[in-house]
Tab-separated table of C-alpha atoms and ligand atoms in Angstrom:
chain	number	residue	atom	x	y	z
A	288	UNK	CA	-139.834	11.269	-59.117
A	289	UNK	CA	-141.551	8.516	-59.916
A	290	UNK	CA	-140.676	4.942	-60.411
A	291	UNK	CA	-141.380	5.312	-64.574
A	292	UNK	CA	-137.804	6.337	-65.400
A	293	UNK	CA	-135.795	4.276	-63.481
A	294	UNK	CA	-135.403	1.904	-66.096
A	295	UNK	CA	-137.834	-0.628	-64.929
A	296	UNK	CA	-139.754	-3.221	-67.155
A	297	UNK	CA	-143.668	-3.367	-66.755
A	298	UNK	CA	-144.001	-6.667	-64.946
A	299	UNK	CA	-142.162	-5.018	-62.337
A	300	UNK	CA	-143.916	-1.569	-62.357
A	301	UNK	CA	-146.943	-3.545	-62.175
A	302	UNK	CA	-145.604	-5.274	-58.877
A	303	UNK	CA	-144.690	-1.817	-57.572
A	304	UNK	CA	-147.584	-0.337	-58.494
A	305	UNK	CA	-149.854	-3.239	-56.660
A	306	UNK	CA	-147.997	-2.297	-53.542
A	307	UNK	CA	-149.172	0.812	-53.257
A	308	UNK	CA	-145.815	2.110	-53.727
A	309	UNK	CA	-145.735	5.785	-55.796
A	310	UNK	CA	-142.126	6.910	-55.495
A	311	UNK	CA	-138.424	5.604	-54.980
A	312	UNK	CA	-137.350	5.740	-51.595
A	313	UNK	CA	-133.721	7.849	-51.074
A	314	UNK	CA	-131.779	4.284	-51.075
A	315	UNK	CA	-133.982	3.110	-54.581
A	316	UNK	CA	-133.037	6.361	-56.377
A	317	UNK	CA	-129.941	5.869	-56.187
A	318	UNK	CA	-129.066	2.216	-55.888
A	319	UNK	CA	-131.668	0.817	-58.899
A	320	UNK	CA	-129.608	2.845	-61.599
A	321	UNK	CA	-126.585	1.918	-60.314
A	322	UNK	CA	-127.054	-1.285	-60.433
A	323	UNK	CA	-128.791	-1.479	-63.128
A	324	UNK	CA	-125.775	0.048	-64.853
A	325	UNK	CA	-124.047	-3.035	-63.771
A	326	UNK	CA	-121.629	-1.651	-61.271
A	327	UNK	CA	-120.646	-2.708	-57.890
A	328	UNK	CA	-122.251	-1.072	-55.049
A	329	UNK	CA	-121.362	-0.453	-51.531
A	330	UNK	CA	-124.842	0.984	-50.033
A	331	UNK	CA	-125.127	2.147	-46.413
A	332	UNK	CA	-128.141	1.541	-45.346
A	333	UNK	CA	-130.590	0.342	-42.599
A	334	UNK	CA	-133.675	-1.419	-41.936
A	335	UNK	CA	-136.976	0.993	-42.780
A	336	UNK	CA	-135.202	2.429	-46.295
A	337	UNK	CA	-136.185	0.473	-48.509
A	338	UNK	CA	-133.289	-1.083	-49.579
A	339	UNK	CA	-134.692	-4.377	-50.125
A	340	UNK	CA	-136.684	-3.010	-53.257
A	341	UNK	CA	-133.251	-0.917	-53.510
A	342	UNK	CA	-131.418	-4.299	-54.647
A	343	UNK	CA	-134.114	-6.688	-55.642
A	344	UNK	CA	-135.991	-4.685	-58.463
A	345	UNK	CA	-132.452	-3.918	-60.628
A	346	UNK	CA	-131.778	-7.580	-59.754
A	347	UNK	CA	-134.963	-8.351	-61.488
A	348	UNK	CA	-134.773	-6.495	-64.012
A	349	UNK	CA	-130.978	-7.412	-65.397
A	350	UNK	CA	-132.182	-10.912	-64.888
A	351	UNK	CA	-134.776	-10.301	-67.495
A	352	UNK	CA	-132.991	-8.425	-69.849
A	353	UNK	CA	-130.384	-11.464	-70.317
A	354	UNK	CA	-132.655	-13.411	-72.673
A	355	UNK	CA	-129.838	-16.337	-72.977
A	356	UNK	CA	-132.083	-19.577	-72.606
A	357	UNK	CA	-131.000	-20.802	-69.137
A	358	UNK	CA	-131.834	-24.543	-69.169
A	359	UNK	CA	-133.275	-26.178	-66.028
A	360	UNK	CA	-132.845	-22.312	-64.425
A	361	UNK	CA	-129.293	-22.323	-62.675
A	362	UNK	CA	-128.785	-20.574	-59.364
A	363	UNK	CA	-128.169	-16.866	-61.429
A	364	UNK	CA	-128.270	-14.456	-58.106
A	365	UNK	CA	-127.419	-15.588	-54.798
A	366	UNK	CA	-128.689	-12.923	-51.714
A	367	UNK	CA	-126.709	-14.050	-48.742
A	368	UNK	CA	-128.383	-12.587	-44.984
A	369	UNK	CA	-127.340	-13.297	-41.519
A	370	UNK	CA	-130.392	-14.496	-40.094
A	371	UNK	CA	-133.308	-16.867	-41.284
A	372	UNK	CA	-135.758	-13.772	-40.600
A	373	UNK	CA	-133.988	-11.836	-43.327
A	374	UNK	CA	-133.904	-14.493	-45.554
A	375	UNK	CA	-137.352	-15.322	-45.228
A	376	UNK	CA	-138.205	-11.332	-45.226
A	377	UNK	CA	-136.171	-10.795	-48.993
A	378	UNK	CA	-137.663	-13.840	-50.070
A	379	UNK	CA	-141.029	-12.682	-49.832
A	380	UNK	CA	-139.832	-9.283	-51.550
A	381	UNK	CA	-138.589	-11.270	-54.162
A	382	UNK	CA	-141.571	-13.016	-54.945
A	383	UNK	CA	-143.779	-10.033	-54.803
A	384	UNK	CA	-141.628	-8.049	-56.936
A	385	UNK	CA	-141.192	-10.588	-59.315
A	386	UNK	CA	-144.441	-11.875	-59.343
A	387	UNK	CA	-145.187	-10.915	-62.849
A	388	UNK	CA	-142.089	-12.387	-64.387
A	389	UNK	CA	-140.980	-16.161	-64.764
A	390	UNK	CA	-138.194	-16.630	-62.519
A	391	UNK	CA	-138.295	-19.379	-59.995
A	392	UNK	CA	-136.247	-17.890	-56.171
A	393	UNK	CA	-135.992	-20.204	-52.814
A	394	UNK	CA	-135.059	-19.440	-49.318
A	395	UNK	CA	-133.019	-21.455	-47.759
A	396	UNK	CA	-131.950	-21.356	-43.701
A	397	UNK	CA	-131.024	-23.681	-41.295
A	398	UNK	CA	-133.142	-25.419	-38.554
A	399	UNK	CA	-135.461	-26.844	-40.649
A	400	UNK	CA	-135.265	-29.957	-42.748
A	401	UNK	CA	-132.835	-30.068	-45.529
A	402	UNK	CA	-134.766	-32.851	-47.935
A	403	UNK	CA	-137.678	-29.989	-48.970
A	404	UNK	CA	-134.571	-27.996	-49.664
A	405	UNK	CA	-133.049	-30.072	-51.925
A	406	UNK	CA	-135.754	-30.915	-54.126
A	407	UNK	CA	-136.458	-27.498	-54.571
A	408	UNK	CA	-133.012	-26.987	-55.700
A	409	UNK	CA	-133.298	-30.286	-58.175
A	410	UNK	CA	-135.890	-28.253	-59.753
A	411	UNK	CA	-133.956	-25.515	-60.326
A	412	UNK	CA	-134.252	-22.044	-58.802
A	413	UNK	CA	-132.677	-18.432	-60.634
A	414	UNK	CA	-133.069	-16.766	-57.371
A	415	UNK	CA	-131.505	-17.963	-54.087
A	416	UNK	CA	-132.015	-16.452	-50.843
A	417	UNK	CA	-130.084	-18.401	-48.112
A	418	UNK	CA	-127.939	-18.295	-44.578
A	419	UNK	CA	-124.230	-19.025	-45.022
A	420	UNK	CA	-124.432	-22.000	-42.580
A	421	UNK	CA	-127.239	-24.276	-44.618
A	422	UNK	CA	-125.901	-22.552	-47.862
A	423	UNK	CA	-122.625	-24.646	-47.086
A	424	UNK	CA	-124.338	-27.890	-45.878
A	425	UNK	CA	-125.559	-27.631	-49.162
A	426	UNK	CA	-122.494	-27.461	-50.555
A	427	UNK	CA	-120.731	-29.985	-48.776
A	428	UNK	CA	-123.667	-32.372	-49.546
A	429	UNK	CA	-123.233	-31.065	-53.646
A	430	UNK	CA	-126.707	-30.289	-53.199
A	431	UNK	CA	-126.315	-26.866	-54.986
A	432	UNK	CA	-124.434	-25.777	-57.948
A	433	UNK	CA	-123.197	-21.675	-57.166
A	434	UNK	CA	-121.018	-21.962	-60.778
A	435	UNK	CA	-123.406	-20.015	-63.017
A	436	UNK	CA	-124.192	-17.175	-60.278
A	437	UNK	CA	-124.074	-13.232	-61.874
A	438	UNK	CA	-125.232	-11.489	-59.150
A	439	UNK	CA	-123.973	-11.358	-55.447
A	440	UNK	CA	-125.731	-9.597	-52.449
A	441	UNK	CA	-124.435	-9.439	-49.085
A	442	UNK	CA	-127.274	-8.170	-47.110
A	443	UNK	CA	-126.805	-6.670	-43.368
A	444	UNK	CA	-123.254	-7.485	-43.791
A	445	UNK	CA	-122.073	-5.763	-40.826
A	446	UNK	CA	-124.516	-8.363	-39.023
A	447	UNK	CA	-122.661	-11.304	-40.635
A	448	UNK	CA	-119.005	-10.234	-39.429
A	449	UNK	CA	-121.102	-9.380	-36.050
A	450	UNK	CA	-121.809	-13.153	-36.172
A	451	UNK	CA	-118.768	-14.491	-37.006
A	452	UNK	CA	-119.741	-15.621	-40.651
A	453	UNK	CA	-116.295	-14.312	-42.317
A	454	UNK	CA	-115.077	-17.581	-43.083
A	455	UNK	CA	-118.569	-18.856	-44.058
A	456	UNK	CA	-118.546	-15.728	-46.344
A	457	UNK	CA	-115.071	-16.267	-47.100
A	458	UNK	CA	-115.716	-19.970	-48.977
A	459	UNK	CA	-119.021	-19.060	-50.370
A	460	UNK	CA	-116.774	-16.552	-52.414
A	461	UNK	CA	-114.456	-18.757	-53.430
A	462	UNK	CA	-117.082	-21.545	-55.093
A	463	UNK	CA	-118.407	-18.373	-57.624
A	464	UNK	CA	-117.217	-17.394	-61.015
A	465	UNK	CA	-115.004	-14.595	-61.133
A	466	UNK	CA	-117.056	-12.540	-63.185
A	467	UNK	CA	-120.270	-10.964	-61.483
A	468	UNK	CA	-121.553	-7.940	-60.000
A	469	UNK	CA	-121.148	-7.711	-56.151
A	470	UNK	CA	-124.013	-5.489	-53.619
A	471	UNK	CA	-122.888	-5.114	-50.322
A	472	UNK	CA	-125.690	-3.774	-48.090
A	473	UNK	CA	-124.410	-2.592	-44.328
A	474	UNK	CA	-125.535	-0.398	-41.824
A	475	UNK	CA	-122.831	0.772	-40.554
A	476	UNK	CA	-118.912	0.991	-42.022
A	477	UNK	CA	-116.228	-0.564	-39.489
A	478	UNK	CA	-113.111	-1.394	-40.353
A	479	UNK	CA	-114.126	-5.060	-41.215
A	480	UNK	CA	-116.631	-4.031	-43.729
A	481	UNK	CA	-113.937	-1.685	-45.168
A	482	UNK	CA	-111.494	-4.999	-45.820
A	483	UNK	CA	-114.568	-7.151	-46.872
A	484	UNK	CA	-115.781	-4.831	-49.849
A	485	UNK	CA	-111.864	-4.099	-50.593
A	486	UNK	CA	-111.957	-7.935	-51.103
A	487	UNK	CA	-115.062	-8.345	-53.069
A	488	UNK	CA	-115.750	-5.445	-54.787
A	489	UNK	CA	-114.839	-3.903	-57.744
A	490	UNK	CA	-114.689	-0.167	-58.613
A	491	UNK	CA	-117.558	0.185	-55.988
A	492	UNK	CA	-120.122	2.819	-56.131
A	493	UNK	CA	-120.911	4.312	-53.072
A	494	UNK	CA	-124.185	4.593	-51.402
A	495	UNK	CA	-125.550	6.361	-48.402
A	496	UNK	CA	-128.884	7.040	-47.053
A	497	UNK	CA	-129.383	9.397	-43.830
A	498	UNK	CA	-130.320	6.754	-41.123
A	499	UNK	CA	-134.225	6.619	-41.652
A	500	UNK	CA	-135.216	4.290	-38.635
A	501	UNK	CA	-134.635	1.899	-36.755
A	502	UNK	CA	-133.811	2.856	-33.497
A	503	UNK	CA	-133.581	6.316	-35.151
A	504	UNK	CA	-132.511	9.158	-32.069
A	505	UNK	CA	-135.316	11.350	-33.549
A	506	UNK	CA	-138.150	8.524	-32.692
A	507	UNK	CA	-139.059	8.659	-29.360
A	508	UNK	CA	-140.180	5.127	-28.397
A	509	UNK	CA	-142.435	4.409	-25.112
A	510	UNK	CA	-144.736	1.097	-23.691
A	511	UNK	CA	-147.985	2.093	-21.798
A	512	UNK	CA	-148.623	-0.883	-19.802
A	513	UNK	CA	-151.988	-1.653	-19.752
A	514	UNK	CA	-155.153	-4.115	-19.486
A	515	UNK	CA	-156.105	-5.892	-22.532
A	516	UNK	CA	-159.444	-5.050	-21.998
A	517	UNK	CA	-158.780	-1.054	-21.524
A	518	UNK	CA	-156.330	-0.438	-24.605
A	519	UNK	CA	-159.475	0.760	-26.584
A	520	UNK	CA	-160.239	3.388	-24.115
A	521	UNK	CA	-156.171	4.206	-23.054
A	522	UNK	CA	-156.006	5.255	-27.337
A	523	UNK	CA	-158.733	7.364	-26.993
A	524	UNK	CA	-157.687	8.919	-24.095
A	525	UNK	CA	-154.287	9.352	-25.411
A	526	UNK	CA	-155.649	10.587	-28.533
A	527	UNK	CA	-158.021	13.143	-26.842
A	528	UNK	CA	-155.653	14.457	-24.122
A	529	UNK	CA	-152.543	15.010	-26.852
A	530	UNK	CA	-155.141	16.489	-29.079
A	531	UNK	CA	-152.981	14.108	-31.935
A	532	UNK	CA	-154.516	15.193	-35.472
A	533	UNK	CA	-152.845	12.693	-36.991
A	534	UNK	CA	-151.997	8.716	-35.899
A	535	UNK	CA	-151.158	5.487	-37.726
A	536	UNK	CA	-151.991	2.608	-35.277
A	537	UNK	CA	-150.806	-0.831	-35.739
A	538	UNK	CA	-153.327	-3.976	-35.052
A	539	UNK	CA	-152.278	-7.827	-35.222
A	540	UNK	CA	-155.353	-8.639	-37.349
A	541	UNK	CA	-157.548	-7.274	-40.265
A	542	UNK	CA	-160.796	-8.334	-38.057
A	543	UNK	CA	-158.751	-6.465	-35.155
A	544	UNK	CA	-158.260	-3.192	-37.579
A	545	UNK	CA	-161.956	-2.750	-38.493
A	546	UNK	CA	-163.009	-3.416	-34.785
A	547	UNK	CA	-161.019	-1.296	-33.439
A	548	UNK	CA	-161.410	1.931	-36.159
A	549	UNK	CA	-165.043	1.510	-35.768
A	550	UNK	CA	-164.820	1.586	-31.871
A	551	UNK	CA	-163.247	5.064	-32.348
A	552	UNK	CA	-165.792	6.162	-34.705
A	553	UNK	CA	-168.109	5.447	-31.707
A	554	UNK	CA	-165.657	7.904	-29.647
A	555	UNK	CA	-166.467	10.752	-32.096
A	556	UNK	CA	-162.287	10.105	-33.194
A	557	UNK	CA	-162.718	9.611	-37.414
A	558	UNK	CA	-161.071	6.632	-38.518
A	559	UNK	CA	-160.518	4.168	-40.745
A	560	UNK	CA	-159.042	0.658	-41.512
A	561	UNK	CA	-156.230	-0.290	-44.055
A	562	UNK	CA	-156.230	-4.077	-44.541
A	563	UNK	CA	-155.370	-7.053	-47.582
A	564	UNK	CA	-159.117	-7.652	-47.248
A	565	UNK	CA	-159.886	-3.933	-48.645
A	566	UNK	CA	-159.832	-2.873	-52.563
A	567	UNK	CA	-157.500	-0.949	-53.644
A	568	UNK	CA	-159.991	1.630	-54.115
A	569	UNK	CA	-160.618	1.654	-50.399
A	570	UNK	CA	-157.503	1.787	-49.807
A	571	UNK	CA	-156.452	4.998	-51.524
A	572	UNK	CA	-159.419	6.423	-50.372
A	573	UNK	CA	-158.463	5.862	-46.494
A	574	UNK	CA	-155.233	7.471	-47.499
A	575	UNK	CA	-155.973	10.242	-48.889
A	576	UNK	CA	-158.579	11.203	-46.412
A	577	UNK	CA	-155.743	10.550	-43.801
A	578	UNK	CA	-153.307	12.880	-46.029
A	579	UNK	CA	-155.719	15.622	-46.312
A	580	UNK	CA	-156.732	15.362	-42.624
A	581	UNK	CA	-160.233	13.640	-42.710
A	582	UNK	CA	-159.410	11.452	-40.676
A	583	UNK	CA	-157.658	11.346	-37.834
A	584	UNK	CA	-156.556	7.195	-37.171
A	585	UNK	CA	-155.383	5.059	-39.501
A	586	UNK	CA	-155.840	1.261	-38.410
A	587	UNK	CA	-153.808	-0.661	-40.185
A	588	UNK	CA	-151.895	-4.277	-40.345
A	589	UNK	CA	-148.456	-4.686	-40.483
A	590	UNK	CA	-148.696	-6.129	-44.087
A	591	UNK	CA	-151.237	-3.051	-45.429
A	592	UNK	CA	-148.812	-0.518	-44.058
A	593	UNK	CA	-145.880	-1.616	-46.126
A	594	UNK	CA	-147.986	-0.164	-49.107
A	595	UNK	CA	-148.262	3.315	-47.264
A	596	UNK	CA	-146.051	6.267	-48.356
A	597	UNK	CA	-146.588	8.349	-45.744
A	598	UNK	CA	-143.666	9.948	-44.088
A	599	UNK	CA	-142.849	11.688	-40.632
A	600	UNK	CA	-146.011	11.248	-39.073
A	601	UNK	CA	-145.874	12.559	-35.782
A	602	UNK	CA	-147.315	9.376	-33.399
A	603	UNK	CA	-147.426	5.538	-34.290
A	604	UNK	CA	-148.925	2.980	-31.508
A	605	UNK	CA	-148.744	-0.351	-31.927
A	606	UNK	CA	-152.594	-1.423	-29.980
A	607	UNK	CA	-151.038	-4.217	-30.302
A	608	UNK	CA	-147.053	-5.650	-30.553
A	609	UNK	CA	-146.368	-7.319	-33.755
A	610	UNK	CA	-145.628	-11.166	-33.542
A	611	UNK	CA	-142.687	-10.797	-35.660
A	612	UNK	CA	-140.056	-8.326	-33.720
A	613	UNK	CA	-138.831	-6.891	-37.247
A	614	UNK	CA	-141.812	-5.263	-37.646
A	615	UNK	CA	-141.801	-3.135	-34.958
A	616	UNK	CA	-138.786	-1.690	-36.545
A	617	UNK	CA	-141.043	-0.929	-39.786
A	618	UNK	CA	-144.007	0.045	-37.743
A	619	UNK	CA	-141.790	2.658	-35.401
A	620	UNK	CA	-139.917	3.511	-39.255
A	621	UNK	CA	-143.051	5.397	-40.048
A	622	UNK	CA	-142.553	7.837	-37.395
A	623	UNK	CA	-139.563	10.603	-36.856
A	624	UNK	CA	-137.871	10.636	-40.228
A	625	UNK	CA	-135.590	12.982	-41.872
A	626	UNK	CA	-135.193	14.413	-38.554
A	627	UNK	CA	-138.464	14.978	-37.560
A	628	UNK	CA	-139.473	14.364	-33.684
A	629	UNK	CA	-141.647	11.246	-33.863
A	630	UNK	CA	-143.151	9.162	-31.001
A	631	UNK	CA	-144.167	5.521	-31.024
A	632	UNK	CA	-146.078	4.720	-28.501
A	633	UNK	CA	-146.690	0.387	-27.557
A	634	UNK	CA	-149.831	-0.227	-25.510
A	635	UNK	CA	-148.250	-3.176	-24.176
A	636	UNK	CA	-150.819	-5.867	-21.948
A	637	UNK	CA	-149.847	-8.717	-19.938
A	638	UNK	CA	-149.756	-11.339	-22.682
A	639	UNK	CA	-147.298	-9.559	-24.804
A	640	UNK	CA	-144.427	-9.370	-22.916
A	641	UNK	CA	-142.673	-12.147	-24.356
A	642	UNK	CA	-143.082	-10.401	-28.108
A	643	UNK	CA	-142.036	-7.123	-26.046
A	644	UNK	CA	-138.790	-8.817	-24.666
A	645	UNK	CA	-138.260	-10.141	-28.481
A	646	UNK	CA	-138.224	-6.352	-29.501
A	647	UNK	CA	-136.078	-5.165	-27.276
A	648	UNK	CA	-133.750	-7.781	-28.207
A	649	UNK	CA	-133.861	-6.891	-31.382
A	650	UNK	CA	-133.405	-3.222	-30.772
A	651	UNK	CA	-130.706	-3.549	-28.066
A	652	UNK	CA	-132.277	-1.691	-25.992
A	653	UNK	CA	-134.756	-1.687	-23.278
A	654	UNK	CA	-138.204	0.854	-24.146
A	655	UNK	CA	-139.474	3.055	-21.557
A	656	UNK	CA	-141.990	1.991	-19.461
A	657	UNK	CA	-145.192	4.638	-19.026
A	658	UNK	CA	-147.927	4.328	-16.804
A	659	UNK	CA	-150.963	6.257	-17.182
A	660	UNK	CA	-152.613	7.850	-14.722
A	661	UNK	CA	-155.880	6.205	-14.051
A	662	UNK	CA	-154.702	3.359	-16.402
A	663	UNK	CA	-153.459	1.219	-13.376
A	664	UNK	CA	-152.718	-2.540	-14.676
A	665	UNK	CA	-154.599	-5.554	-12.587
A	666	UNK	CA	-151.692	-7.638	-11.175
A	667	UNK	CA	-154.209	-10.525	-11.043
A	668	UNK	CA	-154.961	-10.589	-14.923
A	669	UNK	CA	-153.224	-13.639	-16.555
A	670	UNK	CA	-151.443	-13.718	-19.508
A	671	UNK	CA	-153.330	-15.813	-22.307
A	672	UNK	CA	-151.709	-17.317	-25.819
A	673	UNK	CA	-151.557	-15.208	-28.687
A	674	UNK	CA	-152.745	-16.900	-31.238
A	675	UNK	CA	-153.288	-14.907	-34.325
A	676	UNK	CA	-152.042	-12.275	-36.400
A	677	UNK	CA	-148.612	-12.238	-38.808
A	678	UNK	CA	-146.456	-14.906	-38.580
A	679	UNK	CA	-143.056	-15.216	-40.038
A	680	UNK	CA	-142.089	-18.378	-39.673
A	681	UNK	CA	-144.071	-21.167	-37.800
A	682	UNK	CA	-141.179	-23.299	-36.561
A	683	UNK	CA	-139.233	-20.251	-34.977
A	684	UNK	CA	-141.594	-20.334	-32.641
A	685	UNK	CA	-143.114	-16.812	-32.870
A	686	UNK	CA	-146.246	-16.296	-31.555
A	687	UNK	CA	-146.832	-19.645	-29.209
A	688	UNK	CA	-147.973	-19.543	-25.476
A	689	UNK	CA	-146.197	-17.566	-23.802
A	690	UNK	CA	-143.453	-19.237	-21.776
A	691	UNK	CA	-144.031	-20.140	-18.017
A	692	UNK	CA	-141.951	-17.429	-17.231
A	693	UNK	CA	-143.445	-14.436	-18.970
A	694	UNK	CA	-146.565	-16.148	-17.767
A	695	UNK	CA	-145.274	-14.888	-14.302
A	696	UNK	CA	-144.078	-11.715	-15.194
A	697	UNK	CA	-146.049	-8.964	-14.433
A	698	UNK	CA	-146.346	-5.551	-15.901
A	699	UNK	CA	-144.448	-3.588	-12.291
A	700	UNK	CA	-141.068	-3.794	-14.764
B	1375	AMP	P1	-136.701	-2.422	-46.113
B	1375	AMP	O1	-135.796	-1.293	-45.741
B	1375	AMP	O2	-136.299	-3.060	-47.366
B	1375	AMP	O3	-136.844	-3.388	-44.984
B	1375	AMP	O4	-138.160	-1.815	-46.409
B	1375	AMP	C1	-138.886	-1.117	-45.461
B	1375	AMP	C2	-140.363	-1.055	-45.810
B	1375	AMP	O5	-140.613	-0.094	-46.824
B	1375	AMP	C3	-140.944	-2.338	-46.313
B	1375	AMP	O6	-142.122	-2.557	-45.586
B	1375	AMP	C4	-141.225	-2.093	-47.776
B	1375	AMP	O7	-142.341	-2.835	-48.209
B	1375	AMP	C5	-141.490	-0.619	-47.810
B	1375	AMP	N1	-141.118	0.049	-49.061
B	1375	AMP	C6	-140.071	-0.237	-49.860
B	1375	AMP	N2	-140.019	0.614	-50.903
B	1375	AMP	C7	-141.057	1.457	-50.767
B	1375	AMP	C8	-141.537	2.570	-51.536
B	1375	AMP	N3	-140.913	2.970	-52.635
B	1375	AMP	N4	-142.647	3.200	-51.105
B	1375	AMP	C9	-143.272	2.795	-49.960
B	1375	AMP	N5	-142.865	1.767	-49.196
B	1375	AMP	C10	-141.769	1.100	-49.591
């Protein structure tokens, strides 16, 4: 199935098609008719399924099939998430999904300055993406006008309850119109979320998607500790001891991907590199040589890999831990689905632990530590600033100096 007959305009297909992406995920099958169809929706699903597309390209696409001239572009869909990371993350779907198409969208979360905000606002924005917190400082300061908004989405709603949004949610309902279509995206279905969508939605459809990721039970997830300096050899090792015919391995940078693919070529491992920096050409090419076996590594970057439809592939290492924790959970996503054993594999070196206590946050749950024989760490080996590679969001602080303390740590966890 492709994404041709979903009912999808071509500004849109264009956007999908730039991404790389070829078909619907599970979650897109069935929630972009839906919703399209202009029903409420009730869709169970987690991080990794694609159920940001899932919501965002019907959204798009009912948004430009009302051709009613909206003057100075009133707030027309508001996508409410518990965290800023979310919101920033379905912003940036937003505007590469509708990046062929005129609508204006903003993200707005607390702990940064609210004047920006507001002048963005001023200017007026179809698509909002915001935090219930700032969303009602807003409101309080009648910096935003929520009386013209169609569409509702409650993202990770089970997260907001978690957080103790209800009664943020509770008045954010109560300042829209009666009339509009309701998406409420959870992962998991507790009694709160039950009373919630009896609340707000109407007629629901329901939507479920097998769990995909995440800290999926099929995905086997272990850190090597190791020397910066060694993780080059540690892959190949790993690589040529498991006799793995097939790996997708994560890098921080583009100049990082190439480096390291070509170091393997050296090895006698094929391999190739999947960056922005590549054409398309050379990207499809690396894939399909991957697909049909050709090669045997994939390097790629966190932001190349979205664009990959490759399913339950047996290993996934991160070389290196993402700066942004949520995309471990898409990097690890690519391994072990649909009930397939997968393993994802960190090779983990002193200046990372920070990002790896981040992830394990994030996951709720510590990773299992792995040494390899003969890949001893060096106790006396400093951790150093990371300084490059993705970053979501400056002024959360990803990616600075490590703190004095994981300074101090060492890798004996
Ligand atoms: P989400 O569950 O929305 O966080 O998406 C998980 C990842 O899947 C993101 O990196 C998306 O860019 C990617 N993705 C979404 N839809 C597709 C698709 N149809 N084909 C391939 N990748 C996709």
């Amino acid at each position: 199935m492709s994404f041709n007959n979903l009912g999808l305009c071509k500004p849109i297909l264009q956007a999908i098609a730039e991404q790389g992406y070829t078909e619907p995920t599970p979650i897109q099958k069935q929630a972009i008719p839906t919703i399209l169809n202009k029903k409420d929706v009730l869709a169970g699903a987690q991080t990794g399924t694609g159920k940001t597309a899932g919501f965002t390209l019907p959204l798009l696409q009912l948004l430009s099939e009302d051709t009613r001239a909206h003057s100075k572009s009133p707030i027309r869909a508001l996508i409410v998430t518990p965290t800023r990371e979310l919101a920033a993350q379905v912003g940036e779907n937003v505007a590469i999904y509708g990046k062929h198409l005129p609508f204006k969208s903003a993200v707005i979360f607390g702990g940064v300055k609210i004047n920006p905000q507001i002048s963005t606002l001023r200017k007026g924005v179809d698509i909002l993406i915001a935090t219930p917190g700032r969303l009602l400082d807003h409101v309080s300061q009648k910096t935003i006008d929520l009386s013209k908004v169609e569409y509702l989405i409650l993202d990770e709603a089970d997260r907001m309850l978690d957080m103790g949004f209800i009664h943020d949610i509770k008045k954010i309902l109560a300042l829209l119109p009666k009339k509009r279509q309701n998406l409420l995206f959870s992962a998991t279905y507790s009694e709160d979320i039950k009373k919630l969508s009896n609340k707000l939605l109407n007629d629901p459809v329901l939507i479920e998607v097998a769990k995909s990721n995440a800290s999926a039970q099929s995905v086997q997830q272990v850190i090597h500790p190791v020397d910066k300096a060694r993780k080059r050899e540690l892959l190949t090792h790993l690589i040529q001891e498991g006799k793995w015919k097939q790996v997708l391995v994560f890098t921080r940078t583009k100049h990082g991907a190439n480096r390291l693919s070509g170091q393997l070529e050296k090895d006698g491992i094929a391999a190739a590199a999947i960056h922005g920096n590549k054409s398309q050409n050379a990207r499809t090419k690396a894939l399909a040589d991957f697909k049909a076996g050709a090669i045997r590594v994939l390097v790629a970057t966190d932001i190349a890999a979205r664009g990959i439809d490759i399913d339950q592939l047996p290993h996934v290492v991160n070389f290196e831990l993402p700066n942004v924790s949520e995309d471990y959970v898409h990097r690890i996503g690519r391994t072990g689905r649909a009930g397939n054993e997968g393993e994802a594999m960190s090779l983990v070196c002193v200046d990372e632990l920070e990002l790896l206590a981040n992830i394990e946050k994030l996951i709720g749950r510590k990773i299992t530590n792995v040494k390899v024989p003969g890949f001893r760490v060096d106790p006396l080996i400093e951790a150093e600033p990371i300084q490059n590679g993705r970053q979501k969001n400056a002024k959360q602080g990803r990616g600075r100096r490590p703190s004095r303390g994981a300074k101090n740590m060492r890798m004996h966890r």
